[in-house]
Amino acid sequence: MPGRAAGIAIAQFLIACLAVMQIGSEYGIRMISTTLTVVPRRITAILAKTLVIAGTSFIVGVVAALILYVAVQPMLEPKDLDYAITADGVIPSILRTGAFLTMIAILGLGIGAMLRNSPGAIMTTLGLLLVVPIVLAILSGHNELFMDISRYLPSNAGMDFVAIETLPEHPNQGQAGLVMPGWPTLDLIGQPEDGC
């Protein structure tokens, strides 16, 4: 479903930028000093922000996926490509879309917290989500290993995670579901303990 994939790709970029801005803007206007005065441990402040952005992203992702499902079904019905909401995998896919966007938001927040610069963090996050998969796809013409690596990048693994059915050479939803949390977890583990 190319339209759905394009919708999820756009949503991940928007959610990632919002997450970066949630913390990057504080560093930009030096309000981080106020935040750290109230919550002296930096990791506690970041975890609190993570909970806010995670909850928001999950709800927005599920609602957006449901709206997209309802909007697209009339266009697919004449071509016999429509799925009933009760069809196997449709509701889990909608819920996994929310979970995927949540993980992308946490990834963006972590990169924003590490770089402490909104434009740089947005470019880094979008580079990881968009540019690196393209570069690895180009390099895969020389060595299949690059394509194998590419399948486990956040955006590619996320597409397999939310898919109703995956291609045989791709990770299934369960495997992609194990890979996806690893990206934001590594990101949050890399945060310094204290300080601005």
PDB file of N, CA, C and O in Angstrom, residues 15-45:
ATOM      1  N   ILE A  15       6.659  13.958  13.287  1.00  0.00           N
ATOM      2  CA  ILE A  15       6.762  13.597  14.709  1.00  0.00           C
ATOM      3  C   ILE A  15       8.211  13.757  15.186  1.00  0.00           C
ATOM      4  O   ILE A  15       8.463  14.249  16.290  1.00  0.00           O
ATOM      5  N   ALA A  16       9.169  13.338  14.365  1.00  0.00           N
ATOM      6  CA  ALA A  16      10.583  13.452  14.744  1.00  0.00           C
ATOM      7  C   ALA A  16      10.962  14.924  14.928  1.00  0.00           C
ATOM      8  O   ALA A  16      11.636  15.277  15.899  1.00  0.00           O
ATOM      9  N   CYS A  17      10.521  15.787  14.023  1.00  0.00           N
ATOM     10  CA  CYS A  17      10.832  17.224  14.138  1.00  0.00           C
ATOM     11  C   CYS A  17      10.172  17.825  15.366  1.00  0.00           C
ATOM     12  O   CYS A  17      10.793  18.624  16.081  1.00  0.00           O
ATOM     13  N   LEU A  18       8.934  17.449  15.650  1.00  0.00           N
ATOM     14  CA  LEU A  18       8.246  17.943  16.844  1.00  0.00           C
ATOM     15  C   LEU A  18       8.996  17.525  18.111  1.00  0.00           C
ATOM     16  O   LEU A  18       9.182  18.325  19.028  1.00  0.00           O
ATOM     17  N   ALA A  19       9.447  16.281  18.134  1.00  0.00           N
ATOM     18  CA  ALA A  19      10.171  15.771  19.302  1.00  0.00           C
ATOM     19  C   ALA A  19      11.499  16.504  19.488  1.00  0.00           C
ATOM     20  O   ALA A  19      11.868  16.863  20.608  1.00  0.00           O
ATOM     21  N   VAL A  20      12.211  16.737  18.397  1.00  0.00           N
ATOM     22  CA  VAL A  20      13.475  17.477  18.481  1.00  0.00           C
ATOM     23  C   VAL A  20      13.214  18.883  19.020  1.00  0.00           C
ATOM     24  O   VAL A  20      13.931  19.366  19.900  1.00  0.00           O
ATOM     25  N   MET A  21      12.168  19.521  18.520  1.00  0.00           N
ATOM     26  CA  MET A  21      11.857  20.885  18.936  1.00  0.00           C
ATOM     27  C   MET A  21      11.430  20.952  20.402  1.00  0.00           C
ATOM     28  O   MET A  21      11.620  21.979  21.049  1.00  0.00           O
ATOM     29  N   GLN A  22      10.854  19.856  20.920  1.00  0.00           N
ATOM     30  CA  GLN A  22      10.412  19.869  22.313  1.00  0.00           C
ATOM     31  C   GLN A  22      11.568  20.166  23.258  1.00  0.00           C
ATOM     32  O   GLN A  22      11.399  20.871  24.241  1.00  0.00           O
ATOM     33  N   ILE A  23      12.736  19.651  22.945  1.00  0.00           N
ATOM     34  CA  ILE A  23      13.888  19.919  23.820  1.00  0.00           C
ATOM     35  C   ILE A  23      14.876  20.889  23.183  1.00  0.00           C
ATOM     36  O   ILE A  23      15.482  21.700  23.869  1.00  0.00           O
ATOM     37  N   GLY A  24      15.004  20.846  21.865  1.00  0.00           N
ATOM     38  CA  GLY A  24      15.953  21.734  21.192  1.00  0.00           C
ATOM     39  C   GLY A  24      15.616  23.197  21.371  1.00  0.00           C
ATOM     40  O   GLY A  24      16.508  24.044  21.507  1.00  0.00           O
ATOM     41  N   SER A  25      14.322  23.516  21.393  1.00  0.00           N
ATOM     42  CA  SER A  25      13.931  24.916  21.569  1.00  0.00           C
ATOM     43  C   SER A  25      14.302  25.420  22.964  1.00  0.00           C
ATOM     44  O   SER A  25      14.622  26.597  23.133  1.00  0.00           O
ATOM     45  N   GLU A  26      14.277  24.540  23.961  1.00  0.00           N
ATOM     46  CA  GLU A  26      14.689  24.948  25.309  1.00  0.00           C
ATOM     47  C   GLU A  26      16.161  25.331  25.343  1.00  0.00           C
ATOM     48  O   GLU A  26      16.550  26.269  26.028  1.00  0.00           O
ATOM     49  N   TYR A  27      16.972  24.576  24.626  1.00  0.00           N
ATOM     50  CA  TYR A  27      18.392  24.924  24.563  1.00  0.00           C
ATOM     51  C   TYR A  27      18.584  26.209  23.755  1.00  0.00           C
ATOM     52  O   TYR A  27      19.432  27.038  24.082  1.00  0.00           O
ATOM     53  N   GLY A  28      17.790  26.374  22.696  1.00  0.00           N
ATOM     54  CA  GLY A  28      17.923  27.547  21.835  1.00  0.00           C
ATOM     55  C   GLY A  28      17.640  28.853  22.555  1.00  0.00           C
ATOM     56  O   GLY A  28      18.310  29.853  22.314  1.00  0.00           O
ATOM     57  N   ILE A  29      16.627  28.858  23.435  1.00  0.00           N
ATOM     58  CA  ILE A  29      16.286  30.096  24.147  1.00  0.00           C
ATOM     59  C   ILE A  29      16.777  30.081  25.593  1.00  0.00           C
ATOM     60  O   ILE A  29      16.398  30.932  26.385  1.00  0.00           O
ATOM     61  N   ARG A  30      17.597  29.096  25.934  1.00  0.00           N
ATOM     62  CA  ARG A  30      18.226  28.947  27.254  1.00  0.00           C
ATOM     63  C   ARG A  30      17.231  28.700  28.387  1.00  0.00           C
ATOM     64  O   ARG A  30      17.534  28.920  29.549  1.00  0.00           O
ATOM     65  N   MET A  31      16.028  28.236  28.072  1.00  0.00           N
ATOM     66  CA  MET A  31      15.060  27.882  29.110  1.00  0.00           C
ATOM     67  C   MET A  31      15.442  26.566  29.785  1.00  0.00           C
ATOM     68  O   MET A  31      14.879  26.209  30.812  1.00  0.00           O
ATOM     69  N   ILE A  32      16.403  25.868  29.229  1.00  0.00           N
ATOM     70  CA  ILE A  32      16.846  24.621  29.840  1.00  0.00           C
ATOM     71  C   ILE A  32      17.397  24.881  31.235  1.00  0.00           C
ATOM     72  O   ILE A  32      17.303  24.019  32.123  1.00  0.00           O
ATOM     73  N   SER A  33      17.950  26.085  31.454  1.00  0.00           N
ATOM     74  CA  SER A  33      18.458  26.437  32.788  1.00  0.00           C
ATOM     75  C   SER A  33      17.337  26.423  33.815  1.00  0.00           C
ATOM     76  O   SER A  33      17.505  25.930  34.933  1.00  0.00           O
ATOM     77  N   THR A  34      16.167  26.939  33.425  1.00  0.00           N
ATOM     78  CA  THR A  34      15.008  26.936  34.321  1.00  0.00           C
ATOM     79  C   THR A  34      14.542  25.506  34.577  1.00  0.00           C
ATOM     80  O   THR A  34      14.249  25.131  35.718  1.00  0.00           O
ATOM     81  N   THR A  35      14.475  24.709  33.528  1.00  0.00           N
ATOM     82  CA  THR A  35      14.064  23.311  33.673  1.00  0.00           C
ATOM     83  C   THR A  35      14.989  22.584  34.633  1.00  0.00           C
ATOM     84  O   THR A  35      14.543  21.862  35.525  1.00  0.00           O
ATOM     85  N   LEU A  36      16.290  22.790  34.468  1.00  0.00           N
ATOM     86  CA  LEU A  36      17.258  22.079  35.306  1.00  0.00           C
ATOM     87  C   LEU A  36      17.354  22.662  36.713  1.00  0.00           C
ATOM     88  O   LEU A  36      17.858  21.999  37.618  1.00  0.00           O
ATOM     89  N   THR A  37      16.851  23.872  36.903  1.00  0.00           N
ATOM     90  CA  THR A  37      16.763  24.411  38.262  1.00  0.00           C
ATOM     91  C   THR A  37      15.655  23.688  39.024  1.00  0.00           C
ATOM     92  O   THR A  37      15.803  23.342  40.191  1.00  0.00           O
ATOM     93  N   VAL A  38      14.551  23.451  38.328  1.00  0.00           N
ATOM     94  CA  VAL A  38      13.412  22.756  38.942  1.00  0.00           C
ATOM     95  C   VAL A  38      13.708  21.259  39.086  1.00  0.00           C
ATOM     96  O   VAL A  38      13.391  20.648  40.103  1.00  0.00           O
ATOM     97  N   VAL A  39      14.295  20.667  38.039  1.00  0.00           N
ATOM     98  CA  VAL A  39      14.645  19.241  38.050  1.00  0.00           C
ATOM     99  C   VAL A  39      16.137  19.146  37.799  1.00  0.00           C
ATOM    100  O   VAL A  39      16.580  19.079  36.656  1.00  0.00           O
ATOM    101  N   PRO A  40      16.965  19.136  38.866  1.00  0.00           N
ATOM    102  CA  PRO A  40      18.419  19.228  38.698  1.00  0.00           C
ATOM    103  C   PRO A  40      19.046  18.063  37.919  1.00  0.00           C
ATOM    104  O   PRO A  40      20.055  18.255  37.254  1.00  0.00           O
ATOM    105  N   ARG A  41      18.459  16.886  38.014  1.00  0.00           N
ATOM    106  CA  ARG A  41      19.036  15.756  37.268  1.00  0.00           C
ATOM    107  C   ARG A  41      18.534  15.790  35.834  1.00  0.00           C
ATOM    108  O   ARG A  41      17.344  15.652  35.584  1.00  0.00           O
ATOM    109  N   ARG A  42      19.446  15.951  34.912  1.00  0.00           N
ATOM    110  CA  ARG A  42      19.106  16.083  33.489  1.00  0.00           C
ATOM    111  C   ARG A  42      18.342  14.871  32.979  1.00  0.00           C
ATOM    112  O   ARG A  42      17.386  14.999  32.228  1.00  0.00           O
ATOM    113  N   ILE A  43      18.754  13.676  33.392  1.00  0.00           N
ATOM    114  CA  ILE A  43      18.113  12.459  32.891  1.00  0.00           C
ATOM    115  C   ILE A  43      16.649  12.391  33.328  1.00  0.00           C
ATOM    116  O   ILE A  43      15.787  11.925  32.583  1.00  0.00           O
ATOM    117  N   THR A  44      16.331  12.903  34.521  1.00  0.00           N
ATOM    118  CA  THR A  44      14.947  12.919  34.989  1.00  0.00           C
ATOM    119  C   THR A  44      14.101  13.843  34.115  1.00  0.00           C
ATOM    120  O   THR A  44      12.976  13.503  33.743  1.00  0.00           O
ATOM    121  N   ALA A  45      14.644  15.011  33.776  1.00  0.00           N
ATOM    122  CA  ALA A  45      13.930  15.948  32.903  1.00  0.00           C
ATOM    123  C   ALA A  45      13.698  15.337  31.524  1.00  0.00           C
ATOM    124  O   ALA A  45      12.607  15.451  30.957  1.00  0.00           O
TER     125      ALA A  45
END
